[in-house]
PDB file of C-alpha atoms and ligand atoms in Angstrom:
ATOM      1  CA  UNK F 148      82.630  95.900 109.508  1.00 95.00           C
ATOM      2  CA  UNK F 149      84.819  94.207 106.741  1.00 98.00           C
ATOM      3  CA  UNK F 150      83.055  92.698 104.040  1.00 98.00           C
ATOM      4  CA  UNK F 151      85.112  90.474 101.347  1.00 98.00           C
ATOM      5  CA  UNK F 152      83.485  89.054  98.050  1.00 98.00           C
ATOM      6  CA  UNK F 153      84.907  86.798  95.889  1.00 98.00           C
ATOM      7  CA  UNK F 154      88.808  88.664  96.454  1.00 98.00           C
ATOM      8  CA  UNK F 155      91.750  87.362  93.827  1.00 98.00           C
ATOM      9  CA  UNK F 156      94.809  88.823  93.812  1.00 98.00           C
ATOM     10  CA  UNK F 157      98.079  88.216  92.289  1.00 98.00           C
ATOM     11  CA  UNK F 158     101.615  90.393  93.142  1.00 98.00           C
ATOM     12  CA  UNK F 159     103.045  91.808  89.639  1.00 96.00           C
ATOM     13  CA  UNK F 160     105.175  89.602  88.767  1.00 94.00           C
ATOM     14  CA  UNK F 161     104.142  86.465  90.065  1.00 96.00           C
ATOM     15  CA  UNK F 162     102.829  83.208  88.572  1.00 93.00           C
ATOM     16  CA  UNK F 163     100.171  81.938  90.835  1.00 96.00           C
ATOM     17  CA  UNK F 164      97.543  84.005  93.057  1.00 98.00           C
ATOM     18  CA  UNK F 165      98.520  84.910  96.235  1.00 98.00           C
ATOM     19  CA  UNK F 166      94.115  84.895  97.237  1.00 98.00           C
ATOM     20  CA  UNK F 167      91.556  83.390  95.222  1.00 98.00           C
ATOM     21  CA  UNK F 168      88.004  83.462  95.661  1.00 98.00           C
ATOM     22  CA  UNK F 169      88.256  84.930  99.017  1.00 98.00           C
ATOM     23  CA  UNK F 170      85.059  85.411 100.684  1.00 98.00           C
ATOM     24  CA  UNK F 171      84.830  86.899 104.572  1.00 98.00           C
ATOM     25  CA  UNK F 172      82.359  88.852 106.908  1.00 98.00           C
ATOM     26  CA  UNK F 173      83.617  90.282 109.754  1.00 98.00           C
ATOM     27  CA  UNK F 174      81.849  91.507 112.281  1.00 98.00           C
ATOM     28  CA  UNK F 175      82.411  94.452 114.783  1.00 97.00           C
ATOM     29  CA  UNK F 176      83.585  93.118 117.585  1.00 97.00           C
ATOM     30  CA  UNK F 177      85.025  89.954 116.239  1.00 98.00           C
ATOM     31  CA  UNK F 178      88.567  88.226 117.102  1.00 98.00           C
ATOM     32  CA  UNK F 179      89.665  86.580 114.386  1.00 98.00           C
ATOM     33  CA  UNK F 180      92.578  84.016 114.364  1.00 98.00           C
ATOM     34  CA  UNK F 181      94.224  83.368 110.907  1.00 98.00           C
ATOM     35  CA  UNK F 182      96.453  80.473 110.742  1.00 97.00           C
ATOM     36  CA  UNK F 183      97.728  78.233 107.773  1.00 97.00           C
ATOM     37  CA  UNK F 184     100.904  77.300 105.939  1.00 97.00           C
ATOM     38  CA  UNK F 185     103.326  79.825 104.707  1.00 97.00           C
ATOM     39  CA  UNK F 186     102.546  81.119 101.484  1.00 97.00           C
ATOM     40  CA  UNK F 187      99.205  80.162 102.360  1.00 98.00           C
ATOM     41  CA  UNK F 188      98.198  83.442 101.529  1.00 98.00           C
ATOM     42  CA  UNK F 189      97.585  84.914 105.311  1.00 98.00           C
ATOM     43  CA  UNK F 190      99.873  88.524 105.304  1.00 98.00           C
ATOM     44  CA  UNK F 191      98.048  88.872 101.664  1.00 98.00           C
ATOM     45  CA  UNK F 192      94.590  88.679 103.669  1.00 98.00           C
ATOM     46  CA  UNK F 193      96.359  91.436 106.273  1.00 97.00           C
ATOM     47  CA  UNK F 194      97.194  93.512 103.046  1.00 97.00           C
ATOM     48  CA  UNK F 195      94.197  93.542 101.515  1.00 98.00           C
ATOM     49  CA  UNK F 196      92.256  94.312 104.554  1.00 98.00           C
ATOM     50  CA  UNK F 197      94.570  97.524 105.312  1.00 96.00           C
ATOM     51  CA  UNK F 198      94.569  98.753 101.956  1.00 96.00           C
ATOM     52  CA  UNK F 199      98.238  97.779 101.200  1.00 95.00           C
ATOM     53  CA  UNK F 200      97.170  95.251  98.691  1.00 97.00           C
ATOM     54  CA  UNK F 201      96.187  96.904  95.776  1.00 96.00           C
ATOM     55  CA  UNK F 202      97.613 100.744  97.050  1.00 96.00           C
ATOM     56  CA  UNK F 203     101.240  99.210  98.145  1.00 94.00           C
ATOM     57  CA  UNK F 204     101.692  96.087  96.653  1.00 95.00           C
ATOM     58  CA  UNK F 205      99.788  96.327  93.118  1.00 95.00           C
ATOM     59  CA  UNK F 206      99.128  93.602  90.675  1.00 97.00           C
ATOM     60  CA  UNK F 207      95.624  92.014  89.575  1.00 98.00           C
ATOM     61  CA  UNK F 208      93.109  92.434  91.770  1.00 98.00           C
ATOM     62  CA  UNK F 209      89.282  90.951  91.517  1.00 98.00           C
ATOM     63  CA  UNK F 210      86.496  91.236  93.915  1.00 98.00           C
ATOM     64  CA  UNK F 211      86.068  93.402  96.703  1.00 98.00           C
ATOM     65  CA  UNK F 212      86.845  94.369 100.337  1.00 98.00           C
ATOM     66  CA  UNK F 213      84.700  96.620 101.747  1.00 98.00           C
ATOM     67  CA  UNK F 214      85.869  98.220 105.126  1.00 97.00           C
ATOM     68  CA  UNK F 215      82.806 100.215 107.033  1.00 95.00           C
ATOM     69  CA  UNK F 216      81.025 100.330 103.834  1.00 94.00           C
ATOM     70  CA  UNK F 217      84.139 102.153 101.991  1.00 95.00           C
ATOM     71  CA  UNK F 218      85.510 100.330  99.140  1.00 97.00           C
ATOM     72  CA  UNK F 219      89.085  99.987  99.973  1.00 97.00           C
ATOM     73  CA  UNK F 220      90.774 100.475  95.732  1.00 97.00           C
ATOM     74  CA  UNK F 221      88.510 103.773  96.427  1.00 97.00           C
ATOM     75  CA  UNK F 222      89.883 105.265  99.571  1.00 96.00           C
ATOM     76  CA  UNK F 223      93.033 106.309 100.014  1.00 94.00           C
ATOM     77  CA  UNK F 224      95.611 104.443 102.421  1.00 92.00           C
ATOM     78  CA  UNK F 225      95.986 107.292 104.779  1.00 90.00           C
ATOM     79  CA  UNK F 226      92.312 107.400 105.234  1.00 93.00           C
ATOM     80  CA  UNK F 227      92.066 104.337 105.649  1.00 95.00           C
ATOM     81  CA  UNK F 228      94.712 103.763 108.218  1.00 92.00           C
ATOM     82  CA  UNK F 229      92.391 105.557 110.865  1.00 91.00           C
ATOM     83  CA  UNK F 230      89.962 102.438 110.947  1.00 96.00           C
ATOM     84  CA  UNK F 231      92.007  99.955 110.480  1.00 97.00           C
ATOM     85  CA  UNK F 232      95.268 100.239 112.040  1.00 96.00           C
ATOM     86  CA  UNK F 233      97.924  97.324 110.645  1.00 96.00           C
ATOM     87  CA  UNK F 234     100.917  95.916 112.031  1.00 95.00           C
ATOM     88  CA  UNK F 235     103.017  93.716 109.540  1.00 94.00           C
ATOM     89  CA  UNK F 236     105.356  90.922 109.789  1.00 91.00           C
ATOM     90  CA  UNK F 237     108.312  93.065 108.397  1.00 88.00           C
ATOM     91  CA  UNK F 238     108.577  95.246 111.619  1.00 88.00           C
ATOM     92  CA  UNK F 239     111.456  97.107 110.433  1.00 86.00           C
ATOM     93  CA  UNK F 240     109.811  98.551 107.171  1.00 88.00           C
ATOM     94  CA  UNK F 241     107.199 100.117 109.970  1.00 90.00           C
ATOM     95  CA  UNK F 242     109.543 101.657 111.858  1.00 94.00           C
ATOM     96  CA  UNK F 243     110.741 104.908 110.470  1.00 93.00           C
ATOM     97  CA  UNK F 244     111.495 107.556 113.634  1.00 96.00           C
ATOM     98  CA  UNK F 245     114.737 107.346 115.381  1.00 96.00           C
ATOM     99  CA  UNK F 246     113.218 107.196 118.976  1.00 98.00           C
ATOM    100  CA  UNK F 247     110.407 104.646 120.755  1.00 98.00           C
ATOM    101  CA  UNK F 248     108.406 108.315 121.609  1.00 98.00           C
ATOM    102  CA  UNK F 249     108.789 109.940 117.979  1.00 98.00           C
ATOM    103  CA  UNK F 250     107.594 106.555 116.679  1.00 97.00           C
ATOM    104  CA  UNK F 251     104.848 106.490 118.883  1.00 97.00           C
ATOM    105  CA  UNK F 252     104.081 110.365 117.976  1.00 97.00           C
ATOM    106  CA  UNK F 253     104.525 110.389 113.935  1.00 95.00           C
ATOM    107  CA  UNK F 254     101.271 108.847 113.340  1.00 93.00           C
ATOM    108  CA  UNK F 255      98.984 110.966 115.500  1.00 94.00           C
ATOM    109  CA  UNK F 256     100.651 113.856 114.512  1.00 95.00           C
ATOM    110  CA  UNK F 257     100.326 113.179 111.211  1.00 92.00           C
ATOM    111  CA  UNK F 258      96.682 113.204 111.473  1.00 92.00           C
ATOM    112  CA  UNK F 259      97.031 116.537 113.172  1.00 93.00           C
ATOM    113  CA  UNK F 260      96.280 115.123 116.669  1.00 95.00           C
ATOM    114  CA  UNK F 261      95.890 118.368 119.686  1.00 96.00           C
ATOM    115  CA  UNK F 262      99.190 118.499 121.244  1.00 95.00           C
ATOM    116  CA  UNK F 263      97.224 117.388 125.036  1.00 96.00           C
ATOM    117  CA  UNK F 264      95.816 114.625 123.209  1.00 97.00           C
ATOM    118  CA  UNK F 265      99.539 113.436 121.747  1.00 98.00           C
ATOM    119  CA  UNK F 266     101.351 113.599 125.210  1.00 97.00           C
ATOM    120  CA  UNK F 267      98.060 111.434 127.063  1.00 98.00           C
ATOM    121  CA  UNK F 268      98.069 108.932 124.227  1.00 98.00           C
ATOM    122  CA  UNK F 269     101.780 108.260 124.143  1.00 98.00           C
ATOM    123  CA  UNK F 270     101.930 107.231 127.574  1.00 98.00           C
ATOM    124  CA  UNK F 271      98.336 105.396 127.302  1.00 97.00           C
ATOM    125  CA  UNK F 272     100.236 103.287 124.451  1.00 97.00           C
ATOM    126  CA  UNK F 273     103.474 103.134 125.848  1.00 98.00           C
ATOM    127  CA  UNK F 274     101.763 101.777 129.839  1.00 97.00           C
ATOM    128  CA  UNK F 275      99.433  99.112 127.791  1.00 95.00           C
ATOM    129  CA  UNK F 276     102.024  97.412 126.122  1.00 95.00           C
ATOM    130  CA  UNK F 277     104.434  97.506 129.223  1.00 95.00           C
ATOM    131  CA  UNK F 278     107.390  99.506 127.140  1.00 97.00           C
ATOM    132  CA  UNK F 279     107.212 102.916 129.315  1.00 97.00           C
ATOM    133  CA  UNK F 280     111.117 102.511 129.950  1.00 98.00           C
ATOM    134  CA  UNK F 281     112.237 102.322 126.516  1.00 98.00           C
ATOM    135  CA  UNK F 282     109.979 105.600 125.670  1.00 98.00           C
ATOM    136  CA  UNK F 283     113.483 107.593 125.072  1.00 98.00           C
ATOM    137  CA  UNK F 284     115.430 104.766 123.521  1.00 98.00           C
ATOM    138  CA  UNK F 285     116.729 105.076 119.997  1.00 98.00           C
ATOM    139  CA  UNK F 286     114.937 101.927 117.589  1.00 97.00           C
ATOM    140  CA  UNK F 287     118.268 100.879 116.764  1.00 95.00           C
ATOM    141  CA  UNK F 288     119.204  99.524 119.985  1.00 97.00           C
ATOM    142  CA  UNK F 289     116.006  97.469 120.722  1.00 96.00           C
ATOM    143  CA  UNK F 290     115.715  93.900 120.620  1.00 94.00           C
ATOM    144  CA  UNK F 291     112.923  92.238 117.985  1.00 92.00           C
ATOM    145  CA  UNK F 292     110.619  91.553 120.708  1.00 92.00           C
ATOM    146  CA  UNK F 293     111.177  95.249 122.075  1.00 95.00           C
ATOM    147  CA  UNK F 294     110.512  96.882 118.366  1.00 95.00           C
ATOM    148  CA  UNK F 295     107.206  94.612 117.701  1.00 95.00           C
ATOM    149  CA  UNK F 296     105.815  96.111 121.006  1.00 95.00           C
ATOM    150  CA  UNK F 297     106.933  99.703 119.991  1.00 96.00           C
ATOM    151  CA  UNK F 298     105.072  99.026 116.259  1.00 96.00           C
ATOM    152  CA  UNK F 299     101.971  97.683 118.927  1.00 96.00           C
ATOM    153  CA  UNK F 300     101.751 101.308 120.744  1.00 97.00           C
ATOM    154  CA  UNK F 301     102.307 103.369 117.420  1.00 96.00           C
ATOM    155  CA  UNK F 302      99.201 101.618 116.327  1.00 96.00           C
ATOM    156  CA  UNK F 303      97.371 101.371 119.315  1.00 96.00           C
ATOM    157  CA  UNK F 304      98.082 105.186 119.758  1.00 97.00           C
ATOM    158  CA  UNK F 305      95.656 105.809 116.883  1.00 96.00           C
ATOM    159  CA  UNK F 306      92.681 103.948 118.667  1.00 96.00           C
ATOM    160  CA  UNK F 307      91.437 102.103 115.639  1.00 97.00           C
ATOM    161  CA  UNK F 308      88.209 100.165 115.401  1.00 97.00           C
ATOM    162  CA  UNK F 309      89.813  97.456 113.809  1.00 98.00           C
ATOM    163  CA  UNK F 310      93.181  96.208 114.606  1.00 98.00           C
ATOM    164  CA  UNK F 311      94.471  93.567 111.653  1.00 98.00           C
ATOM    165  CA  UNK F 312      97.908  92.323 113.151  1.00 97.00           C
ATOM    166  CA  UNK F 313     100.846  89.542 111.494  1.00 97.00           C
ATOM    167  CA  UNK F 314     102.330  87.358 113.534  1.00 96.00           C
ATOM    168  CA  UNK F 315     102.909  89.889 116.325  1.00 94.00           C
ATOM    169  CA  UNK F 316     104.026  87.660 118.449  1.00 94.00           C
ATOM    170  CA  UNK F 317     106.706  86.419 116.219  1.00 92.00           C
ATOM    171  CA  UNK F 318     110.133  87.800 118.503  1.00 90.00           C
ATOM    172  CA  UNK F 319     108.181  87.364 121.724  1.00 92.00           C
ATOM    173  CA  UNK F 320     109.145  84.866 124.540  1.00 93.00           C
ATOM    174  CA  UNK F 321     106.313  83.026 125.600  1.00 94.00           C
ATOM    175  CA  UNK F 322     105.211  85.633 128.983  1.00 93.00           C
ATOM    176  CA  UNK F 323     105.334  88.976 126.532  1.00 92.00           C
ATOM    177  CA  UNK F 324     103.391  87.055 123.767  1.00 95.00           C
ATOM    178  CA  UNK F 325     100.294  86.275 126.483  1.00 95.00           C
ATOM    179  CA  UNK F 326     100.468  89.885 127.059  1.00 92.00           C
ATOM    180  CA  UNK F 327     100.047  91.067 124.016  1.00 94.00           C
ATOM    181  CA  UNK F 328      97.164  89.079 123.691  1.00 96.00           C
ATOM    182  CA  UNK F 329      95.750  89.763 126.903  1.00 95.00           C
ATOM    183  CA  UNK F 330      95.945  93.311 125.566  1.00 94.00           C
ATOM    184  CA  UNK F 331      94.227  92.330 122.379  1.00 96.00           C
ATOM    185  CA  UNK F 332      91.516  90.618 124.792  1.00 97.00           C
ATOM    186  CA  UNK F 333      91.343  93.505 126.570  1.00 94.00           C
ATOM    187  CA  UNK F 334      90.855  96.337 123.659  1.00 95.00           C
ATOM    188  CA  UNK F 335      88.507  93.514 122.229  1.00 97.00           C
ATOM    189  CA  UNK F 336      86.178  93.618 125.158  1.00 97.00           C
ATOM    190  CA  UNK F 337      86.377  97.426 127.028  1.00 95.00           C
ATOM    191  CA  UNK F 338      86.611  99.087 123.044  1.00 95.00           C
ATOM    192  CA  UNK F 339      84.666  96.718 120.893  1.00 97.00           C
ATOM    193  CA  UNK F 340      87.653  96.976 118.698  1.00 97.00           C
ATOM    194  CA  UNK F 341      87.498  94.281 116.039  1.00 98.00           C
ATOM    195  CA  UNK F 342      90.946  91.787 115.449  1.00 98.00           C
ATOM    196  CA  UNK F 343      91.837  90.336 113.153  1.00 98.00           C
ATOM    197  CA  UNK F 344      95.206  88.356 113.839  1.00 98.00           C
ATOM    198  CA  UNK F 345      97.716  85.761 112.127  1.00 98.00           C
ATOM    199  CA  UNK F 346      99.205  84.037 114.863  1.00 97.00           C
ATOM    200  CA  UNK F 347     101.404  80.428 114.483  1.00 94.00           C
ATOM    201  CA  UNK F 348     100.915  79.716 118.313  1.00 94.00           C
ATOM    202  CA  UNK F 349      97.547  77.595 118.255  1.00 93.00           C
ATOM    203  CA  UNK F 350      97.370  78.066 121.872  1.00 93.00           C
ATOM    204  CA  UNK F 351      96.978  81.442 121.959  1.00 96.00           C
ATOM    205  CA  UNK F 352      94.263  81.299 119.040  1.00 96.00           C
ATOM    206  CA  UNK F 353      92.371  78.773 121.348  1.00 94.00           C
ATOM    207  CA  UNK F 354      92.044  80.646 124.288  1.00 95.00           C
ATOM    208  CA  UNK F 355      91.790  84.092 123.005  1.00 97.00           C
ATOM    209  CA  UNK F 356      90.050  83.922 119.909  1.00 97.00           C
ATOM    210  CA  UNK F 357      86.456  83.540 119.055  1.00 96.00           C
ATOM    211  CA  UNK F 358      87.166  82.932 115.188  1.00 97.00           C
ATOM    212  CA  UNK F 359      89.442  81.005 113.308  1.00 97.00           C
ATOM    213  CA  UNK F 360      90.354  81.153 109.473  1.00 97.00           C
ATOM    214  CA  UNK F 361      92.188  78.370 108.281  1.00 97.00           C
ATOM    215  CA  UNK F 362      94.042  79.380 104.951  1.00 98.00           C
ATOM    216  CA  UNK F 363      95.167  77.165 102.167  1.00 98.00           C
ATOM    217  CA  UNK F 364      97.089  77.558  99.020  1.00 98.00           C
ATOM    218  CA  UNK F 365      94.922  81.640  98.922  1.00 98.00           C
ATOM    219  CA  UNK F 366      91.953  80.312  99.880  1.00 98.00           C
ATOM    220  CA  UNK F 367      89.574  79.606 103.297  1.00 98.00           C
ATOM    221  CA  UNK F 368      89.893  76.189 103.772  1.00 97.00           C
ATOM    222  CA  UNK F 369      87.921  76.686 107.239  1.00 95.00           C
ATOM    223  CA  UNK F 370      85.786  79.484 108.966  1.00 96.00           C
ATOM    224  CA  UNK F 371      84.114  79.336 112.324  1.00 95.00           C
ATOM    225  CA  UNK F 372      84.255  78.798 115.749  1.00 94.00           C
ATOM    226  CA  UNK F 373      87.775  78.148 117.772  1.00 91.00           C
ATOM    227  CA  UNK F 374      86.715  75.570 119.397  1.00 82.00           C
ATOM    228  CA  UNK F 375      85.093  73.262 117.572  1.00 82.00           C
ATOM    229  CA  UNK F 376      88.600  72.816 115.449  1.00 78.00           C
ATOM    230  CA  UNK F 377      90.790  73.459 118.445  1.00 71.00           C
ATOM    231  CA  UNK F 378      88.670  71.619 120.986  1.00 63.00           C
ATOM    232  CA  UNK F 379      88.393  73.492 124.643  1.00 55.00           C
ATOM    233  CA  UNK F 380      91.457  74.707 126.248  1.00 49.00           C
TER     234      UNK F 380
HETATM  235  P1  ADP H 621     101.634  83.666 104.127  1.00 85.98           P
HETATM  236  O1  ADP H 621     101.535  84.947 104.894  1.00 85.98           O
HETATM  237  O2  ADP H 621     100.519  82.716 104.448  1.00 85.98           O
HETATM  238  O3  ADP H 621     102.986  83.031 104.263  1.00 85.98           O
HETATM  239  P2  ADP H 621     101.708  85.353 101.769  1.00 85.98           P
HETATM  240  O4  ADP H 621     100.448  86.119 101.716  1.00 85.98           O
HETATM  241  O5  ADP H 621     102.916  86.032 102.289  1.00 85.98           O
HETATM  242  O6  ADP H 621     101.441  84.002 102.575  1.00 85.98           O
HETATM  243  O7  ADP H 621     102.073  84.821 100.331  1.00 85.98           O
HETATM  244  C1  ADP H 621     101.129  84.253  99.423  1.00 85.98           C
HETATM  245  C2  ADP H 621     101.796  84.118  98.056  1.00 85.98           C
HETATM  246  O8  ADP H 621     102.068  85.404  97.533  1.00 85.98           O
HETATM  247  C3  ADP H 621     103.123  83.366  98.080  1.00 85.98           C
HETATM  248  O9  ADP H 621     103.193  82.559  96.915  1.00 85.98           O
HETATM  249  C4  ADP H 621     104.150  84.469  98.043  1.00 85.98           C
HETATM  250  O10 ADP H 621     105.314  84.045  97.393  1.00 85.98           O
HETATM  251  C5  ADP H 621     103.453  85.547  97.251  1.00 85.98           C
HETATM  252  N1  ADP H 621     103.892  86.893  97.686  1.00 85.98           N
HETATM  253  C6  ADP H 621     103.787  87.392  98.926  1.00 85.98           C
HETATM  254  N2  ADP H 621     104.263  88.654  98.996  1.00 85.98           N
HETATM  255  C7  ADP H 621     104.679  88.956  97.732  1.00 85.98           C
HETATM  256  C8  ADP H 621     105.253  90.103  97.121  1.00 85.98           C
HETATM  257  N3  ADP H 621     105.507  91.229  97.833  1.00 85.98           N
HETATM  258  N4  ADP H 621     105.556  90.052  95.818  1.00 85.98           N
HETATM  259  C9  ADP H 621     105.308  88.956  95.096  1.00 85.98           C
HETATM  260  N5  ADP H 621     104.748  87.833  95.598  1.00 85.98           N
HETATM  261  C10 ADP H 621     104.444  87.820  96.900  1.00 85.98           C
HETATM  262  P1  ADP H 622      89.735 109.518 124.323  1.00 85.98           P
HETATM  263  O1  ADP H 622      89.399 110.775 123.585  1.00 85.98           O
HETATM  264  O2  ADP H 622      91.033 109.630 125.063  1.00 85.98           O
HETATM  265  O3  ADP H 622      89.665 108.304 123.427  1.00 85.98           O
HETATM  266  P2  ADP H 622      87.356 108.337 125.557  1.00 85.98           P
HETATM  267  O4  ADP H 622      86.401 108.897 126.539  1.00 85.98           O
HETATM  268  O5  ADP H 622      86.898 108.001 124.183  1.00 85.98           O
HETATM  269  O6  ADP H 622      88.595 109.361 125.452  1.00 85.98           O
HETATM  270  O7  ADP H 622      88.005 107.024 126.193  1.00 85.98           O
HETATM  271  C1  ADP H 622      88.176 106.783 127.581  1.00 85.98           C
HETATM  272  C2  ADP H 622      89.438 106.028 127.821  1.00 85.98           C
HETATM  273  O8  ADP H 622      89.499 104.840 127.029  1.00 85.98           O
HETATM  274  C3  ADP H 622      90.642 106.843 127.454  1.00 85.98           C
HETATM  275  O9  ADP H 622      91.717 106.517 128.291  1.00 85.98           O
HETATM  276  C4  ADP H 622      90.878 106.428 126.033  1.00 85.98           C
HETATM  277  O10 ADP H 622      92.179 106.723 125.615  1.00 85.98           O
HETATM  278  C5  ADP H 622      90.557 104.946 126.094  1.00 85.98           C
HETATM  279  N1  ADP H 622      90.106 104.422 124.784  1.00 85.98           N
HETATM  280  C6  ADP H 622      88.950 104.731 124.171  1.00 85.98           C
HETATM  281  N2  ADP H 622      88.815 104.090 122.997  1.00 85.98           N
HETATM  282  C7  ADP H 622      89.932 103.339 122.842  1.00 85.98           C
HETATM  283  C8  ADP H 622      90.406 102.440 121.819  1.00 85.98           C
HETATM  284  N3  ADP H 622      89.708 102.169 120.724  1.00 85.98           N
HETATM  285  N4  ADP H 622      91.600 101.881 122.008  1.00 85.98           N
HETATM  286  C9  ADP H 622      92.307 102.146 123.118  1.00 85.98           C
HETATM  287  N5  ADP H 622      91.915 102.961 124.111  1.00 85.98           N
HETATM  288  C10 ADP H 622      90.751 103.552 123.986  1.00 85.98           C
END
């Protein structure tokens, strides 16, 4: 599903590489847990998997990520955004509508989404991540947590295969960060949907993810099972 060889790449500007010799196979179907120091290199990772690293964020770039077999410097962000749907760290530079449902709605319509389909998937995004009474609220008067779930259902909206998602549990109490990973659990397992997710809260990792990638100064400093770094939960 993703396929990364031997990925380097350094923001313009900057003095060191943000990912070095970055190699990665993910399988459909995988849950993937990214943890690791910050500047470790993690939302780079969730860049270059989406496309925003080199597209967005340019600079020098070496190796390759390969997303269903489509070189990602080849295919265009848009395109890609219908496999792998991203949500960033920097909520507020996702959010661009002035109400939870025109959020929720830009992206499918943008993709020229039937009007039936639009109304069914709004409320299919808003019910699963538990925001159905904020669906007329403007952005601006949401709380942190509130706005990460509303960047959640714009994505989830757009039923992507893979799901790539940083820190999304950042401005979430404890109880709505379980349920968003519940949810992930749950899209993981009815959908086949693959994650891929940076979370800080080891916890969660242990007892929803399969995978964990242990980043270090841009590189993989450990792949593989959950539990035989985390031990059983
Ligand atoms: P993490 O998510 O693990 O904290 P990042 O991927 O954000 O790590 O950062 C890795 C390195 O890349 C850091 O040295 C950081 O300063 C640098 N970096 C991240 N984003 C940018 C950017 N937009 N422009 C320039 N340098 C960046
Ligand atoms: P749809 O065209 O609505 O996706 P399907 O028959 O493919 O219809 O799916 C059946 C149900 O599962 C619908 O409620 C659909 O929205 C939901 N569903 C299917 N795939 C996904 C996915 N990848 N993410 C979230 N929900 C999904």
């Amino acid at each position: 599903m993703i396929r990364i060889r031997d990925l380097s790449f350094k923001y313009q500007g900057d003095e060191g590489f943000a990912l070095q010799n970055v190699d990665m196979d993910i399988a459909k179907g995988d849950f993937v847990g990214v943890i690791g120091a910050s500047g470790a290199g993690k939302s780079t990772l969730i860049y270059a998997i989406g496309g925003v690293v080199p597209h967005h964020y340019t600079g020098d770039f070496y190796g390759s990520v390969c997303v269903k077999g489509q070189d990602t410097v080849e295919t265009r962000p848009d395109e890609l955004a219908l496999t792998v749907g991203s949500v960033f760290q920097d909520i507020e530079s996702q959010l661009t509508a002035m109400t939870v449902e025109d959020e929720v709605i830009f992206g499918l319509e943008n993709y020229g989404t039937p009007r039936e389909l639009v109304a069914q998937r709004l409320v299919q995004a808003l019910e699963m991540t538990g925001i159905e009474n904020l669906r007329h609220r403007a952005l601006d008067t949401l709380s942190g947590g509130q706005k990460q779930k509303v960047a959640i259902a714009a994505i989830l909206a757009l039923q992507p295969e893979i799901l790539v998602l940083d820190e999304p549990t950042g401005e979430l109490d404890p109880r709505s960060s379980r349920q968003i990973f519940e949810l992930l659990r749950k899209l993981n397992r009815d959908y086949g949907t693959t994650i891929v997710v940076v979370e800080q809260k080891i916890m969660l990792l242990s007892e929803f993810a399969g995978r964990l990638v242990v980043m270090e100064k841009g590189g993989v400093a450990y792949d593989g099972g959950v539990r035989e770094v985390l031990g059983h939960s």
